[in-house]
């Protein structure tokens, strides 16, 4: 169990990091799409990445963050059970990351099953990151207590 705690922290941090990359990519996608729809770009101004490339980057970072968060959540449950002798699924340390993981699972499922791309998954990723940030702050607060 001594090795599992640092590994759990690293994997969860990577999950949070990739969800942050997903947020930034989704934000850029939404701004870029709004600029294109409004025809507000200037003559000679070029975009570095197309909407298609941004959408692919969003999906890739979301998938990697989802896998990392799932592994981190699994390791966290094992650590929780080793420390307390039982698993309390209503504990905020397990409940909030699990809800976030399920939310990102829904985004991935919508993308893979229905082909949903573009604006809606981007908005969902932005809203999901707000929950990730709140969960991260809560986890820091609970770790200090």
N, CA and C of each residue as an Amber inpcrd file, in Angstrom:
protein
   435
   0.8180000  -1.2090000   0.0000000   0.0000000   0.0000000   0.0000000
   0.8580000   1.2670000   0.0000000   2.1320000   1.1270000   0.3880000
   3.0090000   2.2950000   0.4060000   3.2470000   2.8400000  -0.9980000
   3.3020000   1.9610000  -1.9740000   3.5500000   2.3740000  -3.3560000
   2.2620000   2.8880000  -4.0060000   1.1320000   2.3920000  -3.5550000
  -0.1410000   2.7040000  -4.1950000  -0.5710000   4.1600000  -3.9930000
  -0.2630000   4.7350000  -2.8260000  -0.6870000   6.1140000  -2.5680000
  -0.0260000   7.1200000  -3.5060000   1.3180000   7.1160000  -3.6630000
   1.8990000   8.0560000  -4.6270000   1.4310000   7.8080000  -6.0570000
   1.2700000   6.5320000  -6.4000000   0.7750000   6.2060000  -7.7390000
  -0.6560000   6.7220000  -7.9320000  -1.4880000   6.5820000  -6.9090000
  -2.8620000   7.0970000  -6.9490000  -2.8580000   8.6130000  -7.1460000
  -2.0060000   9.3030000  -6.4200000  -1.9450000  10.7670000  -6.5260000
  -1.4810000  11.1840000  -7.9160000  -0.4860000  10.5010000  -8.4480000
   0.0250000  10.8390000  -9.7870000  -1.0300000  10.5890000 -10.8540000
  -1.6990000   9.4350000 -10.7880000  -2.6880000   9.0910000 -11.8140000
  -3.8920000  10.0350000 -11.7400000  -4.3610000  10.3470000 -10.5340000
  -5.4790000  11.2900000 -10.4110000  -5.0880000  12.6890000 -10.8840000
  -3.8650000  13.0970000 -10.5700000  -3.3930000  14.4050000 -11.0400000
  -3.3190000  14.4460000 -12.5630000  -2.8880000  13.3540000 -13.1730000
  -2.8780000  13.2900000 -14.6430000  -4.2990000  13.3660000 -15.1990000
  -5.2370000  12.7050000 -14.5380000  -6.6360000  12.7960000 -14.9630000
  -7.1340000  14.2250000 -14.9030000  -6.8610000  14.9040000 -13.7840000
  -7.2600000  16.3050000 -13.6580000  -6.5730000  17.1690000 -14.7100000
  -5.2860000  16.8970000 -14.9710000  -4.5400000  17.6530000 -15.9720000
  -5.1610000  17.4950000 -17.3580000  -5.4870000  16.2640000 -17.7350000
  -6.0780000  16.0510000 -19.0550000  -7.4900000  16.6130000 -19.1460000
  -8.2250000  16.6260000 -18.0430000  -9.5290000  17.2940000 -18.0600000
  -9.3470000  18.8020000 -18.2170000  -8.2440000  19.3310000 -17.6810000
  -7.9330000  20.7430000 -17.8940000  -7.5990000  21.0340000 -19.3540000
  -6.8450000  20.1280000 -19.9860000  -6.5450000  20.2700000 -21.4160000
  -7.8440000  20.1970000 -22.2240000  -8.7400000  19.3080000 -21.8190000
 -10.0430000  19.2040000 -22.4860000 -10.8150000  20.5110000 -22.3640000
 -10.7780000  21.1100000 -21.1820000 -11.4610000  22.3840000 -20.9590000
 -10.9090000  23.4830000 -21.8560000  -9.5880000  23.6000000 -21.9030000
  -8.9670000  24.6440000 -22.7270000  -9.2870000  24.4230000 -24.2060000
  -9.2070000  23.1840000 -24.6440000  -9.5130000  22.8700000 -26.0380000
 -10.9690000  23.1770000 -26.3560000 -11.8760000  22.8220000 -25.4490000
 -13.2990000  23.1000000 -25.6640000 -13.5560000  24.6020000 -25.6970000
 -12.8830000  25.3370000 -24.8310000 -13.0570000  26.7940000 -24.8090000
 -12.5670000  27.4150000 -26.1180000 -11.4160000  26.9730000 -26.6000000
 -10.8960000  27.4840000 -27.8720000 -11.8390000  27.1050000 -29.0100000
 -12.3450000  25.8750000 -28.9810000 -13.2810000  25.4200000 -30.0070000
 -14.5160000  26.3240000 -30.0440000 -15.0810000  26.6120000 -28.8760000
 -16.3040000  27.4360000 -28.8220000 -16.0410000  28.8580000 -29.2900000
 -14.9060000  29.4380000 -28.8890000 -14.5750000  30.7930000 -29.3540000
 -14.3390000  30.8170000 -30.8590000 -13.6120000  29.8240000 -31.3500000
 -13.3180000  29.7590000 -32.7790000 -14.5970000  29.5750000 -33.5840000
 -15.4770000  28.6990000 -33.1120000 -16.7180000  28.4620000 -33.8340000
 -17.5960000  29.7120000 -33.8440000 -17.6280000  30.4190000 -32.7310000
 -18.4150000  31.6570000 -32.6590000 -17.8460000  32.7070000 -33.6060000
 -16.5200000  32.7880000 -33.6960000 -15.8770000  33.7370000 -34.6100000
 -16.2080000  33.3970000 -36.0550000 -16.1750000  32.1240000 -36.4000000
 -16.4680000  31.7040000 -37.7730000 -17.9290000  31.9580000 -38.1130000
 -18.8300000  31.6110000 -37.1940000 -20.2650000  31.7920000 -37.4620000
 -20.6310000  33.2620000 -37.6190000 -19.9740000  34.1170000 -36.8270000
 -20.2540000  35.5460000 -36.8980000 -19.5080000  36.2240000 -38.0380000
 -18.6360000  35.4770000 -38.6970000 -17.7980000  36.0240000 -39.7730000
 -17.0400000  37.2540000 -39.2890000 -16.4530000  37.1080000 -38.0990000
 -15.8080000  38.2410000 -37.4450000 -14.2890000  38.2420000 -37.5860000
 -13.7250000  37.3380000 -38.3940000 -12.2800000  37.3640000 -38.5350000
 -11.8950000  38.3370000 -39.6370000 -10.6580000  38.8310000 -39.5180000
 -10.1770000  39.8410000 -40.4520000  -9.5350000  39.1820000 -41.6650000
  -9.4780000  39.9270000 -42.7440000  -8.8490000  39.4400000 -43.9630000
  -7.3660000  39.1750000 -43.6960000  -6.9180000  38.0360000 -44.0790000
  -5.5250000  37.6740000 -43.8670000  -5.2820000  36.9490000 -42.5570000
  -6.2540000  36.9590000 -41.6450000  -6.1050000  36.2500000 -40.3850000
  -6.3560000  34.7660000 -40.6220000  -5.4370000  33.9610000 -40.1990000
  -5.6100000  32.5150000 -40.3690000  -5.7260000  31.8640000 -38.9990000
  -6.4170000  30.7470000 -38.9690000  -6.5420000  29.9860000 -37.7380000
  -5.4670000  28.9160000 -37.7270000  -4.8800000  28.7340000 -36.5910000
  -3.8080000  27.7670000 -36.4800000  -4.3320000  26.3350000 -36.6120000
  -5.4900000  26.0670000 -36.0200000  -6.0660000  24.7200000 -36.0590000
  -7.5210000  24.8020000 -36.5020000  -7.9350000  23.8180000 -37.2560000
  -9.3240000  23.7850000 -37.7100000 -10.2210000  23.2850000 -36.5850000
 -11.5260000  23.4540000 -36.7630000 -12.4860000  22.9570000 -35.7820000
 -12.3960000  21.4370000 -35.6800000 -12.1480000  20.7830000 -36.7900000
 -12.0090000  19.3330000 -36.7900000 -10.8300000  18.8940000 -35.9260000
  -9.6890000  19.5670000 -36.0660000  -8.5110000  19.2280000 -35.2590000
  -8.7560000  19.4930000 -33.7830000  -9.4210000  20.5890000 -33.4770000
  -9.7390000  20.8940000 -32.0850000 -10.6850000  19.8560000 -31.4920000
 -11.6500000  19.4080000 -32.2850000 -12.5870000  18.4000000 -31.8120000
 -11.8630000  17.0720000 -31.5650000 -10.9410000  16.7170000 -32.4270000
 -10.1590000  15.4840000 -32.2180000  -9.2800000  15.5930000 -30.9820000
  -8.6850000  16.7540000 -30.7600000  -7.8570000  16.9660000 -29.5750000
  -8.7110000  16.8990000 -28.3160000  -9.9030000  17.4730000 -28.3820000
 -10.8280000  17.4160000 -27.2580000 -11.1650000  15.9680000 -26.9190000
 -11.4740000  15.1710000 -27.9330000 -11.8240000  13.7740000 -27.6950000
 -10.6430000  12.9880000 -27.1370000  -9.4530000  13.2140000 -27.6720000
  -8.2730000  12.4780000 -27.2110000  -7.9420000  12.8180000 -25.7620000
  -7.9410000  14.0930000 -25.4220000  -7.6230000  14.4750000 -24.0400000
  -8.7140000  14.0160000 -23.0840000  -9.9460000  14.0260000 -23.5380000
 -11.0540000  13.5400000 -22.7140000 -10.9130000  12.0400000 -22.4610000
 -10.5540000  11.2800000 -23.4790000 -10.4090000   9.8310000 -23.3260000
  -9.2520000   9.4930000 -22.3870000  -8.1300000  10.1660000 -22.5290000
  -6.9790000   9.8900000 -21.6580000  -7.2920000  10.2980000 -20.2220000
  -7.9220000  11.4520000 -20.0450000  -8.3110000  11.8870000 -18.7020000
  -9.3170000  10.9450000 -18.0670000 -10.2340000  10.4340000 -18.8660000
 -11.2400000   9.5000000 -18.3680000 -10.5890000   8.2120000 -17.8780000
  -9.6620000   7.6710000 -18.6410000  -8.9780000   6.4420000 -18.2410000
  -8.1350000   6.6880000 -16.9870000  -7.4040000   7.7930000 -16.9560000
  -6.5710000   8.1010000 -15.7890000  -7.4400000   8.2990000 -14.5450000
  -8.5450000   9.0010000 -14.6970000  -9.4330000   9.2290000 -13.5510000
 -10.0600000   7.9160000 -13.0880000 -10.4020000   7.0460000 -14.0140000
 -10.9600000   5.7450000 -13.6490000  -9.9630000   4.9010000 -12.8690000
  -8.7070000   4.8690000 -13.3310000  -7.6640000   4.1280000 -12.6110000
  -7.4050000   4.7390000 -11.2310000  -7.3600000   6.0680000 -11.1920000
  -7.1490000   6.7430000  -9.9150000  -8.2990000   6.5130000  -8.9440000
  -9.5070000   6.4970000  -9.4590000 -10.6780000   6.2390000  -8.6220000
 -10.6370000   4.8140000  -8.0760000 -10.2740000   3.8710000  -8.9270000
 -10.1570000   2.4710000  -8.4980000  -9.0950000   2.3240000  -7.4050000
  -7.9320000   2.9480000  -7.6020000  -6.8830000   2.8800000  -6.5900000
  -7.3030000   3.5820000  -5.3090000  -8.0470000   4.6730000  -5.4440000
  -8.5340000   5.3860000  -4.2630000  -9.4970000   4.5500000  -3.4400000
 -10.3630000   3.8090000  -4.1030000 -11.2880000   2.9210000  -3.3820000
 -10.4980000   1.8320000  -2.6510000  -9.4800000   1.2820000  -3.2890000
  -8.6550000   0.2640000  -2.6370000  -7.9480000   0.8490000  -1.4160000
  -7.4080000   2.0430000  -1.5560000  -6.7310000   2.6890000  -0.4310000
  -7.7020000   3.0090000   0.6980000  -8.8890000   3.4740000   0.3440000
  -9.9070000   3.8040000   1.3430000 -10.2900000   2.5480000   2.1260000
 -10.4550000   1.4450000   1.4050000 -10.8330000   0.1890000   2.0600000
  -9.7000000  -0.3060000   2.9530000  -8.4660000  -0.1450000   2.5350000
  -7.3200000  -0.5750000   3.3380000  -7.1810000   0.2830000   4.5970000
  -7.5120000   1.5530000   4.4960000  -7.3560000   2.4540000   5.6450000
  -8.4780000   2.2800000   6.6570000  -9.7290000   2.1980000   6.1780000
 -10.8780000   2.1830000   7.0890000 -11.5000000   0.7960000   7.2570000
 -11.1460000  -0.1560000   6.4290000 -11.6890000  -1.4920000   6.5520000
 -13.0130000  -1.7010000   5.8310000 -13.5820000  -0.6820000   5.2700000
 -14.8270000  -0.7680000   4.5090000 -14.8260000   0.3490000   3.4730000
 -15.7330000   0.2700000   2.5330000 -15.8420000   1.2950000   1.5030000
 -17.1600000   2.0370000   1.7040000 -17.0630000   3.3180000   2.0120000
 -18.2450000   4.1630000   2.1790000 -18.4420000   4.9380000   0.8800000
 -19.3880000   4.5100000   0.0720000 -19.6020000   5.1490000  -1.2300000
 -20.2180000   6.5340000  -1.1230000 -20.6810000   6.9080000   0.0670000
 -21.2350000   8.2520000   0.2490000 -20.1820000   9.2400000   0.7450000
 -18.9560000   8.7740000   0.9060000 -17.8710000   9.6650000   1.3040000
 -17.5900000  10.6500000   0.1700000 -17.4300000  11.9330000   0.4970000
 -17.1490000  12.9150000  -0.5630000 -15.8720000  12.6190000  -1.3390000
 -14.9230000  11.9360000  -0.7040000 -13.6620000  11.6130000  -1.3750000
 -13.8550000  10.5680000  -2.4580000 -14.9320000   9.8190000  -2.3970000
 -15.2340000   8.8170000  -3.4230000 -16.3960000   9.2840000  -4.2980000
 -17.3830000   9.8890000  -3.6960000 -18.6160000  10.2440000  -4.4090000
 -18.3920000  11.2890000  -5.5060000 -17.7220000  12.3920000  -5.1860000
 -17.5590000  13.4660000  -6.1740000 -16.7160000  13.0510000  -7.3760000
 -15.5610000  12.4070000  -7.1720000 -14.8310000  11.9400000  -8.3630000
 -15.6120000  10.9000000  -9.1700000 -16.4040000  10.0700000  -8.4920000
 -17.2010000   9.0730000  -9.2220000 -18.2740000   9.7460000 -10.0680000
 -18.9070000  10.7830000  -9.5460000 -19.9250000  11.5170000 -10.3120000
 -19.2840000  12.2070000 -11.5120000 -18.1160000  12.7900000 -11.3210000
 -17.4040000  13.4320000 -12.4270000 -17.0110000  12.3980000 -13.4710000
 -16.5440000  11.2420000 -13.0270000 -16.1710000  10.1660000 -13.9370000
 -17.3850000   9.7200000 -14.7530000 -18.5410000   9.6050000 -14.1150000
 -19.7670000   9.2190000 -14.8260000 -20.1800000  10.3080000 -15.8120000
 -20.0200000  11.5790000 -15.4460000 -20.3570000  12.6710000 -16.3600000
 -19.4900000  12.6060000 -17.6210000 -18.1910000  12.4020000 -17.4430000
 -17.3140000  12.2890000 -18.6090000 -17.5810000  11.0060000 -19.3900000
 -18.0320000   9.9560000 -18.7060000 -18.4570000   8.7390000 -19.3970000
 -19.6310000   9.0430000 -20.3210000 -20.5600000   9.8770000 -19.8600000
 -21.7000000  10.2580000 -20.7030000 -21.2490000  11.0290000 -21.9430000
 -20.2950000  11.9290000 -21.7680000 -19.7870000  12.6710000 -22.9320000
 -19.1650000  11.7080000 -23.9380000 -18.3380000  10.7850000 -23.4380000
 -17.7050000   9.8160000 -24.3280000 -18.7410000   8.9060000 -24.9800000
 -19.7480000   8.4900000 -24.2200000 -20.7820000   7.6180000 -24.7750000
 -21.5750000   8.3380000 -25.8540000 -21.9390000   9.6020000 -25.6100000
 -22.6530000  10.3640000 -26.6360000 -21.8070000  10.4890000 -27.8930000
 -20.5280000  10.7130000 -27.7010000 -19.6410000  10.8600000 -28.8520000
 -19.5170000   9.5510000 -29.6340000 -19.3000000   8.4590000 -28.9300000
 -19.0570000   7.1860000 -29.6050000 -20.3310000   6.5480000 -30.1510000
 -21.4320000   6.6730000 -29.4350000 -22.6530000   5.9890000 -29.8520000
 -23.4990000   6.7920000 -30.8330000 -23.5610000   8.0960000 -30.6370000
 -24.4170000   8.9100000 -31.5000000 -23.6340000   9.7720000 -32.4780000
 -22.3170000   9.8280000 -32.3320000 -21.5220000  10.6560000 -33.2270000
 -21.5970000  12.1350000 -32.8900000 -22.0030000  12.4520000 -31.6800000
 -22.1540000  13.8410000 -31.2630000 -20.7800000  14.5180000 -31.2310000
 -20.6510000  15.5940000 -31.9790000 -19.3960000  16.3260000 -32.0610000
 -19.6820000  17.8160000 -32.0250000 -18.6380000  18.5690000 -31.7540000
 -18.7390000  20.0010000 -31.8960000 -19.1480000  20.7490000 -30.6430000
 -20.1970000  21.5410000 -30.8000000 -20.5600000  22.5070000 -29.7830000
 -21.0720000  21.8770000 -28.4860000 -21.9390000  20.8940000 -28.5700000
 -22.5440000  20.3160000 -27.3660000 -21.5060000  19.6110000 -26.4900000
 -20.6540000  18.7340000 -27.0370000 -19.6190000  18.1480000 -26.1680000
 -18.6550000  19.1900000 -25.6160000 -18.4300000  20.2580000 -26.3700000
 -17.5490000  21.3100000 -25.8670000 -18.1670000  22.0030000 -24.6630000
 -19.4450000  22.3250000 -24.7590000 -20.1180000  22.9210000 -23.6030000
 -20.1370000  21.9530000 -22.4200000 -20.3750000  20.6820000 -22.6950000
 -20.3790000  19.6900000 -21.6150000 -18.9990000  19.5880000 -20.9690000
 -17.9450000  19.6750000 -21.7620000 -16.5860000  19.6120000 -21.2210000
 -16.2810000  20.8380000 -20.3620000 -16.7620000  21.9990000 -20.7770000
 -16.5550000  23.2160000 -19.9890000 -17.2830000  23.1030000 -18.6530000
 -18.5320000  22.6670000 -18.6810000 -19.2870000  22.5190000 -17.4340000
 -18.6930000  21.4210000 -16.5630000 -18.2400000  20.3430000 -17.1930000
 -17.6220000  19.2660000 -16.4390000 -16.3560000  19.7060000 -15.7330000
 -15.5960000  20.5970000 -16.3670000 -14.3660000  21.0510000 -15.7320000
 -14.6560000  21.8950000 -14.5050000 -15.7660000  22.6110000 -14.5040000
 -16.1370000  23.3490000 -13.3000000 -16.3360000  22.3820000 -12.1350000
 -16.9700000  21.2510000 -12.4030000 -17.1450000  20.2290000 -11.3710000
 -15.8040000  19.6260000 -10.9710000 -14.9080000  19.4430000 -11.9300000
 -13.5700000  18.9140000 -11.6290000 -12.8280000  19.8820000 -10.7170000
 -12.8960000  21.1640000 -11.0040000 -12.2040000  22.1610000 -10.1780000
 -12.7720000  22.1760000  -8.7620000 -14.0930000  22.1110000  -8.6320000
 -14.7040000  22.0870000  -7.3050000 -14.3090000  20.8100000  -6.5590000
 -14.2670000  19.6880000  -7.2470000 -13.8640000  18.4240000  -6.6220000
 -12.4070000  18.4840000  -6.1760000 -11.5620000  19.0890000  -6.9910000
 -10.1480000  19.2090000  -6.6480000  -9.9690000  20.0750000  -5.4040000
 -10.6690000  21.1930000  -5.3300000 -10.5850000  22.0670000  -4.1540000
 -11.1160000  21.3310000  -2.9240000 -12.2100000  20.6030000  -3.0760000
 -12.7570000  19.8280000  -1.9690000 -11.7630000  18.7680000  -1.5120000
 -11.1040000  18.1200000  -2.4440000 -10.1200000  17.0980000  -2.0880000
  -8.9400000  17.7110000  -1.3380000  -8.4850000  18.8840000  -1.7400000
  -7.4120000  19.5620000  -1.0130000  -7.8630000  19.9300000   0.3900000
  -9.1140000  20.3680000   0.5140000  -9.6450000  20.7270000   1.8240000
  -9.7490000  19.4890000   2.7250000 -10.2420000  18.3860000   2.1910000
 -10.3940000  17.1680000   2.9760000  -9.0470000  16.5470000   3.3220000
  -8.0570000  16.7190000   2.4560000  -6.7240000  16.1720000   2.7340000
  -6.0460000  16.9600000   3.8510000  -6.3380000  18.2590000   3.9520000
  -5.7340000  19.0800000   4.9820000  -6.4100000  18.8610000   6.3330000
  -7.6670000  18.4210000   6.3120000  -8.4080000  18.2520000   7.5730000
  -8.0500000  16.9830000   8.2870000
